[in-house]
């Protein structure tokens, strides 16, 4: 992941035009406070973000591969999905209550079970997809909290090099990661579901399917908030009494066909972000 993947969802549904979705209608507000700005090809901040994300994802994957060594086929439990489809128990809600503890504002203390690993992955995706990643101190705390010590040590420098002043400026933010006065910067990950791809008492591999939101909501914004669908896969390790990320990667989709919804105005988006808080997710 990182600066990454957490924001790899910056690519909007416009890319679906090449996938047969181009005929779906999209109605914009009659008086669009975004100034009718459209994310065309070329130099959008989202595309710049995706480029940065890709570089960091490869870096983390290489680090994880070098440190992890060979995979143990016996680590996959009998409850893990087989073939291309998960079994019924891996996709059914358990009804188990979410954790009630936090470390640095991030849910923690997940159960040492397959379900606990899924809950951790969902909540870590939310944290890594938040606006906190655009502020240096918050990002450092977040990464140190949810990654293993070794992974965090190697990741912090790469992230700092990626979240430069120029990069933040392309997102419409100042050097401290703040939005202009009167504007609201939006960066959220909304998990739709999780599935375990492998599990043992020491390690787990969990995929999180999510809807991502990113952009700037404001009357002067030329980069309005857009949505995209991604799958974020986490390699987790049981460390110091909790699940921690060793490595992660993202891929596009699966994305549903866009509906015929009317795009909200800038004020409506800003108000929704302020009024609707996030969740603590549990499998």
PDB file of C-alpha atoms in Angstrom:
ATOM      1  CA  UNK A   1       0.000   0.000   0.000  1.00  0.00           C
ATOM      2  CA  UNK A   2       0.684   3.305   0.845  1.00  0.00           C
ATOM      3  CA  UNK A   3       0.743   6.747   0.363  1.00  0.00           C
ATOM      4  CA  UNK A   4      -0.317   4.650  -1.313  1.00  0.00           C
ATOM      5  CA  UNK A   5      -2.582   2.224  -1.742  1.00  0.00           C
ATOM      6  CA  UNK A   6      -4.530   3.874   0.829  1.00  0.00           C
ATOM      7  CA  UNK A   7      -5.437   6.318  -1.850  1.00  0.00           C
ATOM      8  CA  UNK A   8      -5.094   4.274  -4.932  1.00  0.00           C
ATOM      9  CA  UNK A   9      -8.814   4.615  -5.191  1.00  0.00           C
ATOM     10  CA  UNK A  10      -8.278   8.123  -6.560  1.00  0.00           C
ATOM     11  CA  UNK A  11      -9.069   6.775 -10.033  1.00  0.00           C
ATOM     12  CA  UNK A  12     -12.718   7.510 -10.654  1.00  0.00           C
ATOM     13  CA  UNK A  13     -15.381   5.577 -12.499  1.00  0.00           C
ATOM     14  CA  UNK A  14     -14.419   7.310 -15.686  1.00  0.00           C
ATOM     15  CA  UNK A  15     -12.090   4.417 -16.406  1.00  0.00           C
ATOM     16  CA  UNK A  16     -15.175   2.238 -16.747  1.00  0.00           C
ATOM     17  CA  UNK A  17     -15.778   3.707 -20.176  1.00  0.00           C
ATOM     18  CA  UNK A  18     -13.260   1.259 -21.500  1.00  0.00           C
ATOM     19  CA  UNK A  19     -15.110  -1.585 -19.813  1.00  0.00           C
ATOM     20  CA  UNK A  20     -18.468  -1.209 -21.463  1.00  0.00           C
ATOM     21  CA  UNK A  21     -19.955   1.209 -18.963  1.00  0.00           C
ATOM     22  CA  UNK A  22     -19.675   4.285 -21.118  1.00  0.00           C
ATOM     23  CA  UNK A  23     -23.373   4.359 -21.942  1.00  0.00           C
ATOM     24  CA  UNK A  24     -24.512   4.688 -18.361  1.00  0.00           C
ATOM     25  CA  UNK A  25     -26.044   8.090 -17.764  1.00  0.00           C
ATOM     26  CA  UNK A  26     -24.697  10.482 -15.156  1.00  0.00           C
ATOM     27  CA  UNK A  27     -26.709  13.552 -14.199  1.00  0.00           C
ATOM     28  CA  UNK A  28     -24.854  16.498 -12.712  1.00  0.00           C
ATOM     29  CA  UNK A  29     -26.444  19.267 -10.643  1.00  0.00           C
ATOM     30  CA  UNK A  30     -27.883  22.087 -12.740  1.00  0.00           C
ATOM     31  CA  UNK A  31     -25.699  24.559 -10.840  1.00  0.00           C
ATOM     32  CA  UNK A  32     -22.543  22.606 -10.262  1.00  0.00           C
ATOM     33  CA  UNK A  33     -20.470  24.330  -7.534  1.00  0.00           C
ATOM     34  CA  UNK A  34     -17.447  22.383  -8.728  1.00  0.00           C
ATOM     35  CA  UNK A  35     -17.507  24.608 -11.780  1.00  0.00           C
ATOM     36  CA  UNK A  36     -18.408  21.744 -14.062  1.00  0.00           C
ATOM     37  CA  UNK A  37     -14.904  20.398 -13.645  1.00  0.00           C
ATOM     38  CA  UNK A  38     -14.445  16.960 -15.111  1.00  0.00           C
ATOM     39  CA  UNK A  39     -11.607  14.565 -14.524  1.00  0.00           C
ATOM     40  CA  UNK A  40     -10.331  14.130 -17.988  1.00  0.00           C
ATOM     41  CA  UNK A  41      -7.229  12.270 -18.963  1.00  0.00           C
ATOM     42  CA  UNK A  42      -3.848  13.782 -18.503  1.00  0.00           C
ATOM     43  CA  UNK A  43      -2.588  15.485 -15.372  1.00  0.00           C
ATOM     44  CA  UNK A  44      -5.250  15.034 -12.707  1.00  0.00           C
ATOM     45  CA  UNK A  45      -4.140  14.883  -9.091  1.00  0.00           C
ATOM     46  CA  UNK A  46      -5.758  11.465  -8.828  1.00  0.00           C
ATOM     47  CA  UNK A  47      -3.584  10.071 -11.599  1.00  0.00           C
ATOM     48  CA  UNK A  48      -0.507  11.541  -9.928  1.00  0.00           C
ATOM     49  CA  UNK A  49      -1.588   9.840  -6.720  1.00  0.00           C
ATOM     50  CA  UNK A  50      -2.029   6.507  -8.439  1.00  0.00           C
ATOM     51  CA  UNK A  51       1.497   6.733  -9.835  1.00  0.00           C
ATOM     52  CA  UNK A  52       2.925   7.341  -6.363  1.00  0.00           C
ATOM     53  CA  UNK A  53       0.819   4.541  -4.955  1.00  0.00           C
ATOM     54  CA  UNK A  54       2.067   2.052  -7.504  1.00  0.00           C
ATOM     55  CA  UNK A  55       5.701   2.749  -6.684  1.00  0.00           C
ATOM     56  CA  UNK A  56       5.194   2.320  -2.953  1.00  0.00           C
ATOM     57  CA  UNK A  57       3.099  -0.829  -3.375  1.00  0.00           C
ATOM     58  CA  UNK A  58       5.939  -2.466  -5.280  1.00  0.00           C
ATOM     59  CA  UNK A  59       8.406  -1.374  -2.616  1.00  0.00           C
ATOM     60  CA  UNK A  60       6.381  -2.893   0.207  1.00  0.00           C
ATOM     61  CA  UNK A  61       5.732  -6.085  -1.719  1.00  0.00           C
ATOM     62  CA  UNK A  62       9.471  -6.506  -2.287  1.00  0.00           C
ATOM     63  CA  UNK A  63      10.228  -5.909   1.397  1.00  0.00           C
ATOM     64  CA  UNK A  64       7.573  -8.399   2.474  1.00  0.00           C
ATOM     65  CA  UNK A  65       8.846 -11.028   0.044  1.00  0.00           C
ATOM     66  CA  UNK A  66      12.425 -10.647   1.219  1.00  0.00           C
ATOM     67  CA  UNK A  67      11.507 -10.893   4.903  1.00  0.00           C
ATOM     68  CA  UNK A  68       8.814 -13.541   4.793  1.00  0.00           C
ATOM     69  CA  UNK A  69      10.620 -16.388   3.069  1.00  0.00           C
ATOM     70  CA  UNK A  70       8.816 -19.388   1.639  1.00  0.00           C
ATOM     71  CA  UNK A  71       5.107 -19.938   2.155  1.00  0.00           C
ATOM     72  CA  UNK A  72       4.000 -22.867   4.252  1.00  0.00           C
ATOM     73  CA  UNK A  73       1.168 -24.706   2.504  1.00  0.00           C
ATOM     74  CA  UNK A  74       0.048 -26.079   5.848  1.00  0.00           C
ATOM     75  CA  UNK A  75      -0.756 -22.582   7.093  1.00  0.00           C
ATOM     76  CA  UNK A  76      -4.059 -22.490   5.232  1.00  0.00           C
ATOM     77  CA  UNK A  77      -6.846 -23.588   7.520  1.00  0.00           C
ATOM     78  CA  UNK A  78      -9.715 -25.862   6.666  1.00  0.00           C
ATOM     79  CA  UNK A  79     -12.030 -22.862   6.875  1.00  0.00           C
ATOM     80  CA  UNK A  80     -10.181 -20.911   4.224  1.00  0.00           C
ATOM     81  CA  UNK A  81     -11.751 -20.532   0.774  1.00  0.00           C
ATOM     82  CA  UNK A  82     -10.767 -23.058  -1.844  1.00  0.00           C
ATOM     83  CA  UNK A  83     -10.675 -22.511  -5.571  1.00  0.00           C
ATOM     84  CA  UNK A  84     -12.128 -19.273  -6.881  1.00  0.00           C
ATOM     85  CA  UNK A  85     -15.021 -19.046  -4.440  1.00  0.00           C
ATOM     86  CA  UNK A  86     -15.059 -18.513  -0.663  1.00  0.00           C
ATOM     87  CA  UNK A  87     -17.071 -20.954   1.404  1.00  0.00           C
ATOM     88  CA  UNK A  88     -20.258 -19.883   3.127  1.00  0.00           C
ATOM     89  CA  UNK A  89     -18.694 -19.282   6.528  1.00  0.00           C
ATOM     90  CA  UNK A  90     -16.086 -16.899   5.149  1.00  0.00           C
ATOM     91  CA  UNK A  91     -18.660 -14.470   3.771  1.00  0.00           C
ATOM     92  CA  UNK A  92     -21.437 -14.728   6.360  1.00  0.00           C
ATOM     93  CA  UNK A  93     -21.612 -12.104   9.097  1.00  0.00           C
ATOM     94  CA  UNK A  94     -20.722 -13.555  12.505  1.00  0.00           C
ATOM     95  CA  UNK A  95     -22.595 -11.073  14.651  1.00  0.00           C
ATOM     96  CA  UNK A  96     -19.539 -10.724  16.864  1.00  0.00           C
ATOM     97  CA  UNK A  97     -19.245  -7.274  18.398  1.00  0.00           C
ATOM     98  CA  UNK A  98     -16.431  -5.019  17.122  1.00  0.00           C
ATOM     99  CA  UNK A  99     -13.484  -4.214  19.362  1.00  0.00           C
ATOM    100  CA  UNK A 100     -13.992  -1.513  21.980  1.00  0.00           C
ATOM    101  CA  UNK A 101     -10.377  -0.411  22.371  1.00  0.00           C
ATOM    102  CA  UNK A 102      -8.240   1.949  20.338  1.00  0.00           C
ATOM    103  CA  UNK A 103      -4.546   2.739  20.005  1.00  0.00           C
ATOM    104  CA  UNK A 104      -3.760   6.197  18.654  1.00  0.00           C
ATOM    105  CA  UNK A 105      -7.398   6.527  17.611  1.00  0.00           C
ATOM    106  CA  UNK A 106      -7.249   3.283  15.615  1.00  0.00           C
ATOM    107  CA  UNK A 107      -9.285   0.191  16.585  1.00  0.00           C
ATOM    108  CA  UNK A 108      -7.046  -2.417  18.228  1.00  0.00           C
ATOM    109  CA  UNK A 109      -7.121  -5.562  20.315  1.00  0.00           C
ATOM    110  CA  UNK A 110      -8.547  -7.838  17.615  1.00  0.00           C
ATOM    111  CA  UNK A 111      -9.295 -11.461  18.403  1.00  0.00           C
ATOM    112  CA  UNK A 112      -6.611 -14.051  17.705  1.00  0.00           C
ATOM    113  CA  UNK A 113      -8.933 -15.787  15.250  1.00  0.00           C
ATOM    114  CA  UNK A 114      -9.673 -15.792  11.545  1.00  0.00           C
ATOM    115  CA  UNK A 115     -12.569 -13.433  12.154  1.00  0.00           C
ATOM    116  CA  UNK A 116     -10.303 -11.148  14.183  1.00  0.00           C
ATOM    117  CA  UNK A 117      -7.883 -10.974  11.258  1.00  0.00           C
ATOM    118  CA  UNK A 118     -10.707  -9.995   8.916  1.00  0.00           C
ATOM    119  CA  UNK A 119     -11.891  -7.297  11.309  1.00  0.00           C
ATOM    120  CA  UNK A 120      -8.345  -5.949  11.600  1.00  0.00           C
ATOM    121  CA  UNK A 121      -7.918  -5.797   7.824  1.00  0.00           C
ATOM    122  CA  UNK A 122     -11.190  -3.898   7.362  1.00  0.00           C
ATOM    123  CA  UNK A 123     -10.352  -1.353  10.053  1.00  0.00           C
ATOM    124  CA  UNK A 124      -6.780  -0.911   8.815  1.00  0.00           C
ATOM    125  CA  UNK A 125      -8.079  -0.186   5.315  1.00  0.00           C
ATOM    126  CA  UNK A 126     -10.282   2.556   6.764  1.00  0.00           C
ATOM    127  CA  UNK A 127      -7.367   4.086   8.683  1.00  0.00           C
ATOM    128  CA  UNK A 128      -4.993   3.986   5.715  1.00  0.00           C
ATOM    129  CA  UNK A 129      -7.643   5.536   3.497  1.00  0.00           C
ATOM    130  CA  UNK A 130      -8.268   8.492   5.811  1.00  0.00           C
ATOM    131  CA  UNK A 131      -7.161  12.121   5.641  1.00  0.00           C
ATOM    132  CA  UNK A 132      -4.736  11.396   8.496  1.00  0.00           C
ATOM    133  CA  UNK A 133      -2.345   9.921   5.941  1.00  0.00           C
ATOM    134  CA  UNK A 134      -1.809  13.382   4.470  1.00  0.00           C
ATOM    135  CA  UNK A 135      -0.447  14.824   7.748  1.00  0.00           C
ATOM    136  CA  UNK A 136       3.087  13.779   8.651  1.00  0.00           C
ATOM    137  CA  UNK A 137       2.722  13.265  12.413  1.00  0.00           C
ATOM    138  CA  UNK A 138      -0.604  11.459  12.082  1.00  0.00           C
ATOM    139  CA  UNK A 139       0.748   9.273   9.292  1.00  0.00           C
ATOM    140  CA  UNK A 140       3.804   8.266  11.303  1.00  0.00           C
ATOM    141  CA  UNK A 141       1.642   7.309  14.292  1.00  0.00           C
ATOM    142  CA  UNK A 142      -0.789   5.389  12.134  1.00  0.00           C
ATOM    143  CA  UNK A 143       1.889   3.397  10.304  1.00  0.00           C
ATOM    144  CA  UNK A 144       3.774   2.599  13.530  1.00  0.00           C
ATOM    145  CA  UNK A 145       0.504   1.385  15.068  1.00  0.00           C
ATOM    146  CA  UNK A 146      -0.814  -0.992  12.417  1.00  0.00           C
ATOM    147  CA  UNK A 147       2.350  -2.292  10.689  1.00  0.00           C
ATOM    148  CA  UNK A 148       4.940  -4.629  12.163  1.00  0.00           C
ATOM    149  CA  UNK A 149       7.975  -2.836  13.530  1.00  0.00           C
ATOM    150  CA  UNK A 150      10.170  -3.980  10.641  1.00  0.00           C
ATOM    151  CA  UNK A 151       7.641  -3.026   7.967  1.00  0.00           C
ATOM    152  CA  UNK A 152       6.943   0.391   9.519  1.00  0.00           C
ATOM    153  CA  UNK A 153      10.647   1.242   9.766  1.00  0.00           C
ATOM    154  CA  UNK A 154      11.147   0.631   6.058  1.00  0.00           C
ATOM    155  CA  UNK A 155       7.883   2.262   5.041  1.00  0.00           C
ATOM    156  CA  UNK A 156       8.083   5.604   6.848  1.00  0.00           C
ATOM    157  CA  UNK A 157      10.908   6.991   4.727  1.00  0.00           C
ATOM    158  CA  UNK A 158       9.275   5.953   1.457  1.00  0.00           C
ATOM    159  CA  UNK A 159       6.043   7.613   2.497  1.00  0.00           C
ATOM    160  CA  UNK A 160       7.739  10.826   3.542  1.00  0.00           C
ATOM    161  CA  UNK A 161       9.395  10.993   0.129  1.00  0.00           C
ATOM    162  CA  UNK A 162       6.039  10.427  -1.563  1.00  0.00           C
ATOM    163  CA  UNK A 163       3.988  12.908   0.480  1.00  0.00           C
ATOM    164  CA  UNK A 164       5.951  15.922  -0.645  1.00  0.00           C
ATOM    165  CA  UNK A 165       4.755  19.513  -0.633  1.00  0.00           C
ATOM    166  CA  UNK A 166       4.286  19.324  -4.395  1.00  0.00           C
ATOM    167  CA  UNK A 167       2.215  16.161  -4.082  1.00  0.00           C
ATOM    168  CA  UNK A 168       0.003  17.709  -1.398  1.00  0.00           C
ATOM    169  CA  UNK A 169      -0.414  20.807  -3.555  1.00  0.00           C
ATOM    170  CA  UNK A 170      -1.703  18.657  -6.404  1.00  0.00           C
ATOM    171  CA  UNK A 171      -4.345  17.371  -4.016  1.00  0.00           C
ATOM    172  CA  UNK A 172      -5.262  20.967  -3.170  1.00  0.00           C
ATOM    173  CA  UNK A 173      -3.647  20.837   0.291  1.00  0.00           C
ATOM    174  CA  UNK A 174      -1.027  23.042   1.939  1.00  0.00           C
ATOM    175  CA  UNK A 175       2.337  21.762   3.199  1.00  0.00           C
ATOM    176  CA  UNK A 176       0.719  20.564   6.459  1.00  0.00           C
ATOM    177  CA  UNK A 177      -2.022  18.626   4.682  1.00  0.00           C
ATOM    178  CA  UNK A 178      -4.766  21.185   5.313  1.00  0.00           C
ATOM    179  CA  UNK A 179      -7.498  22.120   2.850  1.00  0.00           C
ATOM    180  CA  UNK A 180      -8.074  25.754   1.809  1.00  0.00           C
ATOM    181  CA  UNK A 181     -10.373  27.827   3.998  1.00  0.00           C
ATOM    182  CA  UNK A 182     -13.979  26.934   3.212  1.00  0.00           C
ATOM    183  CA  UNK A 183     -13.111  23.675   1.394  1.00  0.00           C
ATOM    184  CA  UNK A 184     -13.331  20.105   2.669  1.00  0.00           C
ATOM    185  CA  UNK A 185     -10.796  17.462   1.680  1.00  0.00           C
ATOM    186  CA  UNK A 186     -12.383  14.027   1.437  1.00  0.00           C
ATOM    187  CA  UNK A 187     -10.522  10.726   1.698  1.00  0.00           C
ATOM    188  CA  UNK A 188     -12.443   7.681   2.900  1.00  0.00           C
ATOM    189  CA  UNK A 189     -12.482   3.919   2.507  1.00  0.00           C
ATOM    190  CA  UNK A 190     -15.799   2.137   3.070  1.00  0.00           C
ATOM    191  CA  UNK A 191     -15.383  -1.662   3.319  1.00  0.00           C
ATOM    192  CA  UNK A 192     -18.122  -3.687   1.659  1.00  0.00           C
ATOM    193  CA  UNK A 193     -16.845  -7.094   2.725  1.00  0.00           C
ATOM    194  CA  UNK A 194     -13.797  -9.206   3.570  1.00  0.00           C
ATOM    195  CA  UNK A 195     -12.639 -12.709   2.757  1.00  0.00           C
ATOM    196  CA  UNK A 196      -9.767 -14.785   4.201  1.00  0.00           C
ATOM    197  CA  UNK A 197      -7.378 -16.159   1.612  1.00  0.00           C
ATOM    198  CA  UNK A 198      -5.153 -17.963   4.117  1.00  0.00           C
ATOM    199  CA  UNK A 199      -5.007 -18.316   7.875  1.00  0.00           C
ATOM    200  CA  UNK A 200      -2.880 -19.792  10.634  1.00  0.00           C
ATOM    201  CA  UNK A 201      -2.390 -18.773  14.249  1.00  0.00           C
ATOM    202  CA  UNK A 202       0.708 -16.785  13.220  1.00  0.00           C
ATOM    203  CA  UNK A 203      -0.249 -15.244   9.873  1.00  0.00           C
ATOM    204  CA  UNK A 204      -3.283 -14.378   7.778  1.00  0.00           C
ATOM    205  CA  UNK A 205      -4.025 -13.075   4.311  1.00  0.00           C
ATOM    206  CA  UNK A 206      -7.257 -11.093   4.023  1.00  0.00           C
ATOM    207  CA  UNK A 207      -8.819  -9.273   1.064  1.00  0.00           C
ATOM    208  CA  UNK A 208     -11.045  -6.234   1.649  1.00  0.00           C
ATOM    209  CA  UNK A 209     -13.479  -5.126  -1.054  1.00  0.00           C
ATOM    210  CA  UNK A 210     -14.226  -1.434  -0.643  1.00  0.00           C
ATOM    211  CA  UNK A 211     -15.676   1.763  -2.042  1.00  0.00           C
ATOM    212  CA  UNK A 212     -13.258   4.694  -1.944  1.00  0.00           C
ATOM    213  CA  UNK A 213     -13.967   8.426  -1.930  1.00  0.00           C
ATOM    214  CA  UNK A 214     -11.365  11.100  -2.636  1.00  0.00           C
ATOM    215  CA  UNK A 215     -11.294  14.713  -3.780  1.00  0.00           C
ATOM    216  CA  UNK A 216     -11.795  18.290  -2.678  1.00  0.00           C
ATOM    217  CA  UNK A 217     -15.257  19.613  -1.941  1.00  0.00           C
ATOM    218  CA  UNK A 218     -15.476  23.376  -2.298  1.00  0.00           C
ATOM    219  CA  UNK A 219     -16.674  26.151  -4.570  1.00  0.00           C
ATOM    220  CA  UNK A 220     -13.187  26.683  -5.971  1.00  0.00           C
ATOM    221  CA  UNK A 221     -12.318  23.008  -6.352  1.00  0.00           C
ATOM    222  CA  UNK A 222     -11.311  21.669  -9.756  1.00  0.00           C
ATOM    223  CA  UNK A 223     -10.885  18.136  -8.391  1.00  0.00           C
ATOM    224  CA  UNK A 224     -14.349  17.133  -7.089  1.00  0.00           C
ATOM    225  CA  UNK A 225     -14.959  14.127  -4.889  1.00  0.00           C
ATOM    226  CA  UNK A 226     -15.249  10.916  -6.906  1.00  0.00           C
ATOM    227  CA  UNK A 227     -15.706   7.256  -6.035  1.00  0.00           C
ATOM    228  CA  UNK A 228     -14.029   4.042  -7.144  1.00  0.00           C
ATOM    229  CA  UNK A 229     -14.086   0.355  -6.256  1.00  0.00           C
ATOM    230  CA  UNK A 230     -10.985  -1.551  -5.185  1.00  0.00           C
ATOM    231  CA  UNK A 231      -9.839  -4.738  -3.485  1.00  0.00           C
ATOM    232  CA  UNK A 232      -7.140  -4.330  -0.854  1.00  0.00           C
ATOM    233  CA  UNK A 233      -5.266  -7.456   0.251  1.00  0.00           C
ATOM    234  CA  UNK A 234      -3.329  -7.536   3.523  1.00  0.00           C
ATOM    235  CA  UNK A 235      -0.680  -9.974   4.721  1.00  0.00           C
ATOM    236  CA  UNK A 236      -1.028  -9.931   8.498  1.00  0.00           C
ATOM    237  CA  UNK A 237       1.098 -11.285  11.338  1.00  0.00           C
ATOM    238  CA  UNK A 238       0.132 -11.895  14.966  1.00  0.00           C
ATOM    239  CA  UNK A 239       2.546  -9.664  16.866  1.00  0.00           C
ATOM    240  CA  UNK A 240       2.490  -8.277  20.420  1.00  0.00           C
ATOM    241  CA  UNK A 241      -1.047  -9.453  21.047  1.00  0.00           C
ATOM    242  CA  UNK A 242      -2.633  -8.062  17.889  1.00  0.00           C
ATOM    243  CA  UNK A 243      -2.745  -8.415  14.107  1.00  0.00           C
ATOM    244  CA  UNK A 244      -0.212  -6.220  12.284  1.00  0.00           C
ATOM    245  CA  UNK A 245       0.355  -5.583   8.577  1.00  0.00           C
ATOM    246  CA  UNK A 246       3.455  -7.066   6.984  1.00  0.00           C
ATOM    247  CA  UNK A 247       2.595  -6.051   3.419  1.00  0.00           C
ATOM    248  CA  UNK A 248      -0.411  -5.091   1.298  1.00  0.00           C
ATOM    249  CA  UNK A 249      -1.447  -4.540  -2.288  1.00  0.00           C
ATOM    250  CA  UNK A 250      -4.446  -3.276  -4.235  1.00  0.00           C
ATOM    251  CA  UNK A 251      -6.216  -3.960  -7.483  1.00  0.00           C
ATOM    252  CA  UNK A 252      -9.164  -2.398  -9.289  1.00  0.00           C
ATOM    253  CA  UNK A 253     -12.737  -3.619  -8.823  1.00  0.00           C
ATOM    254  CA  UNK A 254     -14.953  -5.435  -8.860  1.00  0.00           C
ATOM    255  CA  UNK A 255     -17.021  -2.352  -9.690  1.00  0.00           C
ATOM    256  CA  UNK A 256     -20.789  -2.379 -10.199  1.00  0.00           C
ATOM    257  CA  UNK A 257     -22.366  -0.550 -13.125  1.00  0.00           C
ATOM    258  CA  UNK A 258     -22.787   3.131 -12.121  1.00  0.00           C
ATOM    259  CA  UNK A 259     -26.370   4.102 -11.367  1.00  0.00           C
ATOM    260  CA  UNK A 260     -28.383   7.038 -12.635  1.00  0.00           C
ATOM    261  CA  UNK A 261     -27.783   9.085  -9.494  1.00  0.00           C
ATOM    262  CA  UNK A 262     -27.565  12.855  -9.618  1.00  0.00           C
ATOM    263  CA  UNK A 263     -24.199  14.115  -8.408  1.00  0.00           C
ATOM    264  CA  UNK A 264     -24.411  16.076  -5.166  1.00  0.00           C
ATOM    265  CA  UNK A 265     -23.404  19.702  -4.875  1.00  0.00           C
ATOM    266  CA  UNK A 266     -20.243  20.786  -3.122  1.00  0.00           C
ATOM    267  CA  UNK A 267     -22.183  21.964  -0.057  1.00  0.00           C
ATOM    268  CA  UNK A 268     -24.040  18.661   0.175  1.00  0.00           C
ATOM    269  CA  UNK A 269     -20.826  16.629   0.067  1.00  0.00           C
ATOM    270  CA  UNK A 270     -19.108  18.826   2.665  1.00  0.00           C
ATOM    271  CA  UNK A 271     -22.111  18.625   4.970  1.00  0.00           C
ATOM    272  CA  UNK A 272     -22.324  14.845   4.621  1.00  0.00           C
ATOM    273  CA  UNK A 273     -18.646  14.407   5.461  1.00  0.00           C
ATOM    274  CA  UNK A 274     -19.065  16.534   8.575  1.00  0.00           C
ATOM    275  CA  UNK A 275     -22.290  14.867   9.721  1.00  0.00           C
ATOM    276  CA  UNK A 276     -21.624  11.204   8.953  1.00  0.00           C
ATOM    277  CA  UNK A 277     -18.825   9.629  10.940  1.00  0.00           C
ATOM    278  CA  UNK A 278     -17.035   6.374  10.182  1.00  0.00           C
ATOM    279  CA  UNK A 279     -17.526   2.946  11.678  1.00  0.00           C
ATOM    280  CA  UNK A 280     -15.481   0.362  13.511  1.00  0.00           C
ATOM    281  CA  UNK A 281     -15.800  -2.727  11.335  1.00  0.00           C
ATOM    282  CA  UNK A 282     -16.164  -6.340  12.469  1.00  0.00           C
ATOM    283  CA  UNK A 283     -16.651  -9.486  10.431  1.00  0.00           C
TER     284      UNK A 283
END
